[in-house]
Coordinates of C-alpha atoms and ligand atoms in Angstrom, one line a residue:
M267 CA -0.5 2.9 32.2
S268 CA 3.2 2.5 31.4
D269 CA 5.8 4.3 33.4
R270 CA 6.0 7.9 32.1
R271 CA 9.8 8.1 32.8
S272 CA 10.4 5.3 30.3
R273 CA 8.2 6.4 27.4
K274 CA 10.8 7.3 24.8
A275 CA 10.2 5.8 21.4
L276 CA 12.2 5.8 18.2
V277 CA 10.4 5.2 14.9
V278 CA 12.6 3.9 12.1
G279 CA 10.9 4.8 8.7
G280 CA 9.2 8.2 8.2
S281 CA 6.6 7.1 5.7
I282 CA 2.8 6.7 6.4
G283 CA 3.1 3.8 8.9
G284 CA 5.9 5.6 10.8
L285 CA 4.0 8.9 11.0
F286 CA 0.8 7.2 12.2
A287 CA 2.8 5.5 15.0
A288 CA 4.6 8.7 15.9
L289 CA 1.4 10.8 16.1
L290 CA -0.6 8.2 18.0
L291 CA 2.1 7.6 20.6
R292 CA 2.7 11.4 21.0
Q293 CA -1.0 11.8 21.7
R294 CA -0.6 9.3 24.6
G295 CA 2.3 11.2 26.1
W296 CA 5.3 9.5 24.5
D297 CA 8.5 11.3 23.6
V298 CA 9.0 10.2 20.0
H299 CA 11.7 10.7 17.3
V300 CA 11.4 9.6 13.7
S301 CA 14.5 8.6 11.6
E302 CA 14.1 8.3 7.8
R303 CA 16.7 6.8 5.5
V304 CA 15.9 9.0 2.5
P305 CA 17.9 12.3 2.6
T306 CA 15.2 14.4 1.0
S307 CA 11.6 15.0 1.8
L308 CA 9.5 12.0 0.7
S309 CA 7.0 12.6 -2.1
G310 CA 5.4 11.1 -5.1
R311 CA 5.4 7.4 -3.9
G312 CA 2.7 5.1 -5.3
A313 CA -0.4 6.6 -6.7
G314 CA -4.0 6.0 -5.8
I315 CA -5.1 4.8 -2.5
V316 CA -8.6 3.5 -1.8
T317 CA -9.6 4.8 1.6
Q318 CA -11.4 2.6 4.2
P319 CA -13.6 3.6 7.1
P320 CA -11.0 2.6 9.8
L321 CA -8.5 5.0 8.2
W322 CA -11.1 7.8 8.4
R323 CA -11.7 7.0 12.1
I324 CA -8.0 7.1 12.9
L325 CA -7.4 10.4 11.1
D326 CA -10.4 11.8 13.0
M327 CA -8.8 10.6 16.3
L328 CA -5.7 12.6 15.4
G329 CA -7.8 15.7 14.8
L330 CA -7.3 15.5 11.0
D331 CA -10.4 16.1 8.9
P332 CA -10.8 13.5 6.1
H333 CA -14.0 15.2 5.1
R334 CA -12.1 18.2 3.7
N335 CA -10.4 17.7 0.3
F336 CA -9.3 14.1 1.0
G337 CA -9.8 12.8 -2.4
V338 CA -12.2 11.9 -5.2
A339 CA -15.6 10.4 -4.3
V340 CA -16.9 7.6 -6.5
E341 CA -20.4 6.1 -6.1
R342 CA -20.3 3.1 -8.4
R343 CA -18.1 0.3 -9.7
L344 CA -18.4 -0.9 -13.3
T345 CA -16.9 -3.7 -15.4
L346 CA -16.2 -3.3 -19.1
A347 CA -16.1 -6.2 -21.6
R348 CA -13.4 -6.4 -24.3
D349 CA -15.8 -4.6 -26.8
G350 CA -16.3 -1.7 -24.4
S351 CA -19.8 -2.6 -23.4
V352 CA -20.9 -2.7 -19.7
L353 CA -20.8 -6.2 -18.1
G354 CA -22.1 -5.1 -14.7
T355 CA -22.2 -2.3 -12.2
L356 CA -22.4 -2.2 -8.4
R357 CA -23.2 0.7 -6.0
C358 CA -20.2 1.2 -3.7
P359 CA -19.4 4.7 -2.4
Q360 CA -15.8 5.3 -1.6
V361 CA -13.2 8.1 -1.6
M362 CA -10.0 7.6 -3.5
T363 CA -7.0 9.6 -2.2
S364 CA -3.4 9.6 -3.1
W365 CA -0.2 8.7 -1.2
D366 CA 1.0 12.3 -1.5
R367 CA -2.2 13.7 0.0
L368 CA -2.2 11.3 3.0
F369 CA 1.5 11.7 3.6
S370 CA 1.4 15.5 3.6
M371 CA -1.6 15.5 6.0
L372 CA 0.4 13.5 8.5
R373 CA 3.7 15.2 7.9
A374 CA 2.2 18.6 8.5
E375 CA 1.3 17.5 12.0
W376 CA 4.8 16.3 13.0
P377 CA 7.5 18.7 14.2
V378 CA 10.5 19.2 11.9
E379 CA 13.0 18.8 14.8
R380 CA 11.6 15.4 15.6
Y381 CA 12.0 14.0 12.1
T382 CA 15.6 13.4 10.8
L383 CA 16.1 12.7 7.1
G384 CA 19.1 10.8 5.8
E385 CA 19.3 8.5 8.9
E386 CA 19.6 4.9 7.8
L387 CA 19.4 2.3 10.5
R388 CA 22.4 -0.2 10.4
G389 CA 22.4 -1.8 13.8
I390 CA 20.4 -2.4 16.9
D391 CA 21.5 -3.4 20.4
Q392 CA 18.8 -4.5 22.8
Q393 CA 19.6 -3.6 26.4
D394 CA 17.8 -3.7 29.6
G395 CA 14.9 -1.3 29.3
G396 CA 15.5 -0.3 25.8
V397 CA 17.3 -0.4 22.4
V398 CA 20.3 1.5 21.1
A399 CA 19.9 2.2 17.3
T400 CA 23.0 2.9 15.2
F401 CA 22.7 4.7 11.9
R402 CA 24.9 4.6 8.8
N403 CA 26.1 8.2 9.6
G404 CA 27.3 7.1 13.0
T405 CA 24.5 8.6 15.0
Q406 CA 23.2 6.5 17.9
R407 CA 19.8 6.9 19.6
F408 CA 18.5 5.2 22.7
A409 CA 14.8 4.5 23.1
N410 CA 12.7 2.4 25.5
L411 CA 10.8 1.2 22.4
L412 CA 12.0 0.9 18.8
I413 CA 9.3 0.8 16.1
G414 CA 10.2 -0.7 12.8
A415 CA 8.1 1.2 10.2
D416 CA 10.7 0.7 7.5
G417 CA 8.6 -1.0 4.9
F418 CA 8.7 -4.4 3.2
R419 CA 12.5 -4.7 3.1
S420 CA 12.7 -3.7 6.7
T421 CA 16.2 -3.5 8.3
V422 CA 14.6 -3.6 11.7
R423 CA 12.9 -6.9 10.9
T424 CA 16.0 -8.4 9.4
L425 CA 18.2 -7.3 12.4
A426 CA 15.7 -8.5 15.0
M427 CA 14.2 -11.6 13.4
G428 CA 16.5 -12.7 10.5
D429 CA 16.0 -12.6 6.8
I430 CA 12.4 -13.2 5.6
P431 CA 12.4 -13.0 1.9
P432 CA 9.2 -11.7 0.2
C433 CA 7.3 -14.3 -1.7
Y434 CA 6.6 -13.4 -5.4
A435 CA 2.9 -13.8 -6.2
G436 CA 3.3 -14.9 -9.8
Y437 CA 2.1 -11.6 -11.4
V438 CA 3.1 -8.0 -11.8
A439 CA 1.1 -4.7 -11.8
W440 CA 1.6 -2.2 -14.6
R441 CA 0.6 1.2 -13.2
G442 CA 0.2 4.7 -14.4
L443 CA -1.2 8.1 -13.8
V444 CA -2.8 10.1 -16.7
P445 CA -3.9 13.7 -16.6
E446 CA -7.7 13.8 -16.6
S447 CA -7.5 16.3 -19.5
A448 CA -5.5 13.8 -21.6
I449 CA -8.2 11.1 -21.5
P450 CA -10.1 10.8 -24.8
A451 CA -13.8 11.9 -24.4
D452 CA -15.4 8.5 -25.0
A453 CA -13.1 6.7 -22.5
Y454 CA -13.7 9.5 -20.0
A455 CA -17.5 9.4 -20.4
M456 CA -17.5 5.7 -19.3
L457 CA -14.7 5.6 -16.7
G458 CA -14.5 9.2 -15.4
G459 CA -16.9 8.9 -12.5
V460 CA -16.5 5.3 -11.4
F461 CA -14.2 2.6 -10.1
G462 CA -13.7 0.8 -13.4
F463 CA -12.6 -2.8 -14.1
C464 CA -11.8 -4.9 -17.1
L465 CA -11.1 -8.7 -16.8
P466 CA -9.2 -10.3 -19.6
E467 CA -8.6 -14.0 -19.1
G468 CA -6.3 -14.4 -16.1
E469 CA -5.7 -10.6 -15.8
Q470 CA -7.3 -7.6 -14.1
M471 CA -7.3 -3.9 -15.1
L472 CA -8.8 -1.3 -12.7
G473 CA -8.7 2.4 -12.4
Y474 CA -10.2 5.5 -10.9
L475 CA -9.6 9.3 -10.6
V476 CA -7.4 10.7 -7.9
A477 CA -6.2 14.2 -7.1
G478 CA -3.9 16.0 -9.6
E479 CA -0.6 17.8 -8.8
D480 CA -0.6 19.5 -5.4
N481 CA -3.8 17.8 -4.4
D482 CA -5.8 19.6 -7.1
L483 CA -9.3 18.2 -6.9
R484 CA -10.9 20.4 -9.5
P485 CA -12.6 18.6 -12.3
G486 CA -10.3 18.7 -15.3
H487 CA -7.1 18.9 -13.1
R488 CA -7.2 15.5 -11.6
R489 CA -5.4 12.3 -12.7
Y490 CA -6.6 8.8 -13.7
N491 CA -4.8 6.1 -11.7
F492 CA -4.7 2.6 -13.3
V493 CA -3.4 -0.8 -12.1
W494 CA -3.2 -3.7 -14.6
Y495 CA -2.3 -7.1 -13.1
R496 CA -0.6 -9.5 -15.5
P497 CA 0.8 -13.0 -14.9
A498 CA 4.6 -13.1 -15.2
D499 CA 6.5 -16.4 -14.8
E500 CA 9.1 -16.0 -12.1
R501 CA 12.0 -17.8 -13.9
V502 CA 11.8 -16.2 -17.4
T503 CA 9.3 -13.3 -17.7
L504 CA 9.9 -11.5 -14.4
P505 CA 13.7 -11.3 -14.8
D506 CA 13.2 -10.1 -18.3
L507 CA 10.8 -7.3 -17.1
L508 CA 13.3 -6.3 -14.4
T509 CA 16.3 -6.2 -16.8
D510 CA 17.4 -2.7 -17.9
E511 CA 19.2 -1.8 -21.2
S512 CA 22.6 -2.3 -19.6
G513 CA 21.7 -5.9 -19.0
H514 CA 21.4 -5.5 -15.2
T515 CA 18.6 -7.4 -13.7
H516 CA 17.1 -5.5 -10.7
A517 CA 16.1 -7.3 -7.6
V518 CA 12.4 -6.9 -6.4
S519 CA 11.6 -3.8 -8.6
I520 CA 12.9 -1.6 -11.4
P521 CA 13.0 2.3 -11.4
P522 CA 10.4 3.4 -14.1
P523 CA 12.9 5.2 -16.4
L524 CA 15.0 2.1 -16.6
I525 CA 12.3 -0.2 -18.0
R526 CA 13.4 -1.2 -21.5
P527 CA 11.4 0.6 -24.3
E528 CA 10.6 -2.8 -26.0
I529 CA 9.0 -4.0 -22.8
I530 CA 6.7 -0.9 -22.7
T531 CA 5.9 -1.2 -26.4
D532 CA 4.9 -4.8 -25.9
M533 CA 2.7 -3.9 -22.9
R534 CA 1.0 -1.2 -24.9
A535 CA 0.4 -3.6 -27.8
R536 CA -1.2 -6.1 -25.4
A537 CA -3.4 -3.3 -24.0
E538 CA -4.8 -2.7 -27.5
A539 CA -5.3 -6.4 -28.1
I540 CA -7.0 -7.5 -24.9
L541 CA -8.4 -4.5 -22.9
A542 CA -11.7 -2.7 -23.4
P543 CA -11.0 0.2 -25.8
Q544 CA -11.6 2.8 -23.0
F545 CA -8.8 1.3 -20.9
A546 CA -6.5 0.8 -23.9
A547 CA -7.0 4.6 -24.6
I548 CA -5.8 5.3 -21.0
V549 CA -2.7 3.1 -21.4
R550 CA -2.0 4.9 -24.7
A551 CA -2.2 8.3 -22.9
T552 CA 0.2 7.2 -20.1
A553 CA 3.6 8.9 -20.6
Q554 CA 5.6 6.8 -18.0
P555 CA 4.1 3.5 -17.0
F556 CA 5.7 1.8 -14.0
L557 CA 6.0 -1.8 -13.0
Q558 CA 5.4 -3.3 -9.6
P559 CA 5.9 -7.1 -9.0
I560 CA 3.4 -8.3 -6.5
Y561 CA 4.7 -10.0 -3.3
D562 CA 3.4 -11.5 -0.1
L563 CA 5.4 -11.1 3.1
E564 CA 4.6 -12.4 6.6
A565 CA 6.8 -11.7 9.6
P566 CA 6.7 -14.6 12.1
C567 CA 5.9 -12.2 14.9
L568 CA 5.5 -8.4 15.3
T569 CA 7.5 -7.9 18.4
T570 CA 10.7 -9.0 20.0
G571 CA 12.2 -7.5 23.1
R572 CA 11.6 -3.8 23.0
I573 CA 11.0 -3.8 19.2
A574 CA 7.6 -3.7 17.4
L575 CA 6.9 -3.7 13.7
V576 CA 4.0 -1.7 12.1
G577 CA 2.8 -1.5 8.5
D578 CA 4.6 -3.2 5.6
S579 CA 7.6 -4.2 7.7
G580 CA 5.3 -6.8 9.4
F581 CA 3.0 -7.9 6.6
V582 CA 2.8 -6.9 2.9
V583 CA -0.8 -7.5 1.7
R584 CA -1.5 -7.7 -2.1
P585 CA -3.1 -4.5 -3.3
H586 CA -6.5 -6.2 -4.1
V587 CA -7.5 -5.8 -0.5
G588 CA -6.9 -2.0 -0.6
A589 CA -5.4 -2.3 2.9
G590 CA -1.8 -1.0 2.8
V591 CA -2.2 2.4 4.6
T592 CA -5.3 1.4 6.6
K593 CA -3.5 -1.6 8.0
A594 CA -0.5 0.6 8.9
A595 CA -2.8 3.0 10.7
E596 CA -4.6 0.1 12.5
D597 CA -1.3 -1.4 13.6
A598 CA -0.1 2.0 15.0
L599 CA -3.4 2.5 16.9
A600 CA -3.3 -1.1 18.3
L601 CA 0.3 -0.5 19.5
A602 CA -0.5 2.8 21.1
D603 CA -3.6 1.4 22.8
A604 CA -1.8 -1.6 24.1
L605 CA 1.0 0.6 25.5
D606 CA -1.5 2.8 27.1
A607 CA -3.5 -0.1 28.7
E608 CA -0.6 -2.1 30.1
A609 CA 1.6 -0.9 32.9
D610 CA 4.4 -3.2 31.8
Q611 CA 5.7 -2.5 28.3
S612 CA 6.6 -6.1 27.6
H613 CA 3.0 -7.1 28.4
A614 CA 1.8 -4.4 26.1
L615 CA 4.0 -5.7 23.2
L616 CA 2.7 -9.2 23.7
R617 CA -0.8 -7.8 23.6
Y618 CA -0.1 -5.9 20.4
D619 CA 1.4 -9.0 18.9
S620 CA -1.5 -11.3 19.7
E621 CA -4.0 -8.7 18.3
R622 CA -2.3 -7.7 15.1
L623 CA -0.5 -10.9 14.1
P624 CA -3.8 -12.8 13.3
A625 CA -5.2 -9.6 11.6
G626 CA -2.1 -9.4 9.3
R627 CA -2.3 -13.1 8.5
R628 CA -6.0 -12.8 7.6
M629 CA -5.3 -9.9 5.3
V630 CA -2.4 -11.6 3.5
Q631 CA -4.6 -14.7 3.1
R632 CA -7.5 -12.6 1.7
G633 CA -5.1 -10.9 -0.8
R634 CA -3.9 -14.3 -1.9
H635 CA -7.5 -15.5 -2.5
L636 CA -8.5 -12.4 -4.4
G637 CA -5.4 -12.6 -6.6
A638 CA -5.3 -16.3 -7.2
Y639 CA -6.7 -16.2 -10.7
M640 CA -3.8 -14.0 -11.9
Q641 CA -1.0 -16.2 -10.7
A642 CA 1.2 -17.5 -13.5
Q643 CA 1.1 -21.0 -12.0
I644 CA -1.6 -22.3 -9.8
S645 CA -0.2 -25.1 -7.7
T646 CA -2.6 -26.1 -5.0
A647 CA -6.2 -27.1 -4.8
E648 CA -6.9 -24.2 -2.5
E649 CA -5.5 -21.8 -5.1
R650 CA -7.6 -23.4 -7.8
D651 CA -10.7 -23.1 -5.6
A652 CA -9.9 -19.4 -4.8
A653 CA -9.3 -18.7 -8.4
D654 CA -12.7 -20.0 -9.4
R655 CA -14.5 -18.2 -6.7
H656 CA -13.0 -14.7 -7.2
R657 CA -12.7 -14.3 -11.0
T658 CA -16.2 -13.3 -12.1
P659 CA -17.1 -9.6 -12.6
E660 CA -19.6 -9.8 -9.8
A661 CA -17.1 -11.2 -7.3
V662 CA -14.3 -8.8 -8.4
M663 CA -16.5 -5.8 -8.0
A664 CA -18.0 -6.9 -4.7
E665 CA -14.7 -7.9 -3.1
T666 CA -11.8 -5.7 -4.4
A667 CA -10.5 -3.0 -2.1
L668 CA -13.2 -3.5 0.5
M669 CA -12.2 -4.4 4.0
G670 CA -15.6 -5.7 5.0
H671 CA -16.6 -2.2 6.3
T672 CA -18.1 -0.6 3.2
V673 CA -21.5 -1.6 1.9
A674 CA -21.6 -2.7 -1.7
S675 CA -25.1 -3.2 -3.1
P676 CA -26.3 -4.3 -6.5
D677 CA -27.0 -1.3 -8.7
M678 CA -30.4 -0.4 -10.0
P679 CA -31.3 -2.0 -13.3
N680 CA -30.2 0.1 -16.4
S681 CA -28.0 2.3 -14.3
G682 CA -24.8 1.2 -16.2
Ligands
FAD119 C1 6.7 2.8 -4.0 C2 5.4 2.5 -3.2 C3 4.1 2.5 -3.8 C4 3.0 2.2 -3.1 N1 1.7 2.4 -3.7 C5 0.6 2.1 -2.9 C6 -0.7 2.3 -3.5 O1 -0.9 2.7 -4.6 N2 -1.8 2.0 -2.7 C7 -1.7 1.5 -1.4 O2 -2.7 1.3 -0.6 N3 -0.5 1.3 -0.9 C8 0.7 1.6 -1.6 N4 1.9 1.4 -1.1 C9 1.9 0.8 0.2 C10 1.6 1.8 1.2 O3 2.1 3.0 0.9 C11 2.0 1.1 2.5 O4 1.3 -0.1 2.7 C12 1.7 2.0 3.6 O5 2.0 3.4 3.3 C13 2.4 1.6 4.8 O6 3.8 1.6 4.4 P1 4.9 1.8 5.5 O7 4.9 3.1 6.0 O8 4.8 0.6 6.4 O9 6.2 1.5 4.6 P2 6.8 2.3 3.4 O10 5.8 3.3 2.8 O11 7.5 1.4 2.5 O12 7.9 3.2 4.1 C14 9.0 2.7 4.8 C15 9.9 3.9 5.0 O13 11.1 3.4 5.8 C16 12.2 4.0 5.2 N5 13.3 3.1 5.5 C17 13.6 1.9 4.9 N6 14.7 1.3 5.5 C18 15.2 2.2 6.4 C19 16.3 2.2 7.3 N7 17.1 1.2 7.3 N8 16.4 3.3 8.1 C20 15.6 4.3 8.1 N9 14.5 4.4 7.3 C21 14.3 3.3 6.4 C22 11.9 4.1 3.7 O14 12.8 5.0 3.1 C23 10.5 4.5 3.8 O15 10.3 5.9 3.8 C24 3.1 1.8 -1.8 C25 4.4 1.7 -1.2 C26 5.5 2.1 -1.9 C27 6.9 2.1 -1.2

């Protein structure tokens, strides 16, 4: 067990990864503070989140009950052809939650006075036995352990390990949320109760129902969440997608209201031309689509001195793995366990690093394989091989958003 007098932790980043770390460390007797850059309460980030069994286990360990109103249960996966007919189905029970739902569950467990909004980390000074963190507003905080849970453009990582630029995957995701009541009846009849897919050449559309506003899970009040992956060449198409009407090209991502109208018109026209009519109807019903370029990111290590990275600050895994929040929770648990098991905190950090670094690398690699067939350019033989293996409806349904824990089994004949 580590020395109780030196168990003061500072978590930088108050999103899902940061809250998991804070809650799990507090449970083991640590004195924890969370500093979040954004000045107002976080909400409305992302959309649908496929839950995985390890996430349920970790929520359970925190005394949170994922069996109560966690999300929308689906039993089956289904792939639609361009003409709207069913190409295949697969039995695969899962619960789809939303970022808001998970965040509010965790946030409700964390004391207000231990969570400071509007505190943006600017500097770190590693000292004997701890770290002094300096924030933009001039505040300084000392902790024996600093946890970087500040996402894929992590300041903690950059300050501690240098600049590690994210690597663009060669495609973007168009995403949207549609009120369940706005989905035309024929599209709803096919897609309403399933995890649906459509696979135009070199692209992938998927979608499922999630909770509505204020975690409303009543039928008729939920929302349909879709993600449509489309290749976009890094030198020409991507900068064009990220350029707003004033001519400014945004780095990494663009706020949804700034996407140029002609870009959205073109996206909607492509939906009518290449997607199954049920999915095209969902795109048509989407008031404000948003665009997310897909990146990979791998930190060279997860710890240095008295600093540890959890969640997206260490590894960003493509969304095909359905791993973002589950990985963040698993990182936080592994860190808390290592600190609990080792008397010496530096040994604990080495233990955490040796456990979660290979796990993160494996997940990034899996995301690369699953997404290979959507890349604008395939450059290596390995990518070509992965693209061939993972592009069929059977492979996509059996492999997407499953972390090897959930059982997918062929559906009964005629059940589509
Ligand atoms: C916009 C968005 C949409 C997403 N959509 C999905 C999805 O649909 N499905 C899914 O599985 N995953 C999604 N993810 C990813 C998923 O939320 C993360 O993988 C998971 O929550 C773990 O993220 P994290 O807490 O490590 O980082 P993040 O959620 O990125 O949080 C990092 C936090 O750190 C704060 N921060 C950054 N810099 C500083 C600083 N210098 N000082 C203080 N605080 C700082 C940020 O404001 C932010 O609140 C999304 C993430 C984002 C940001």
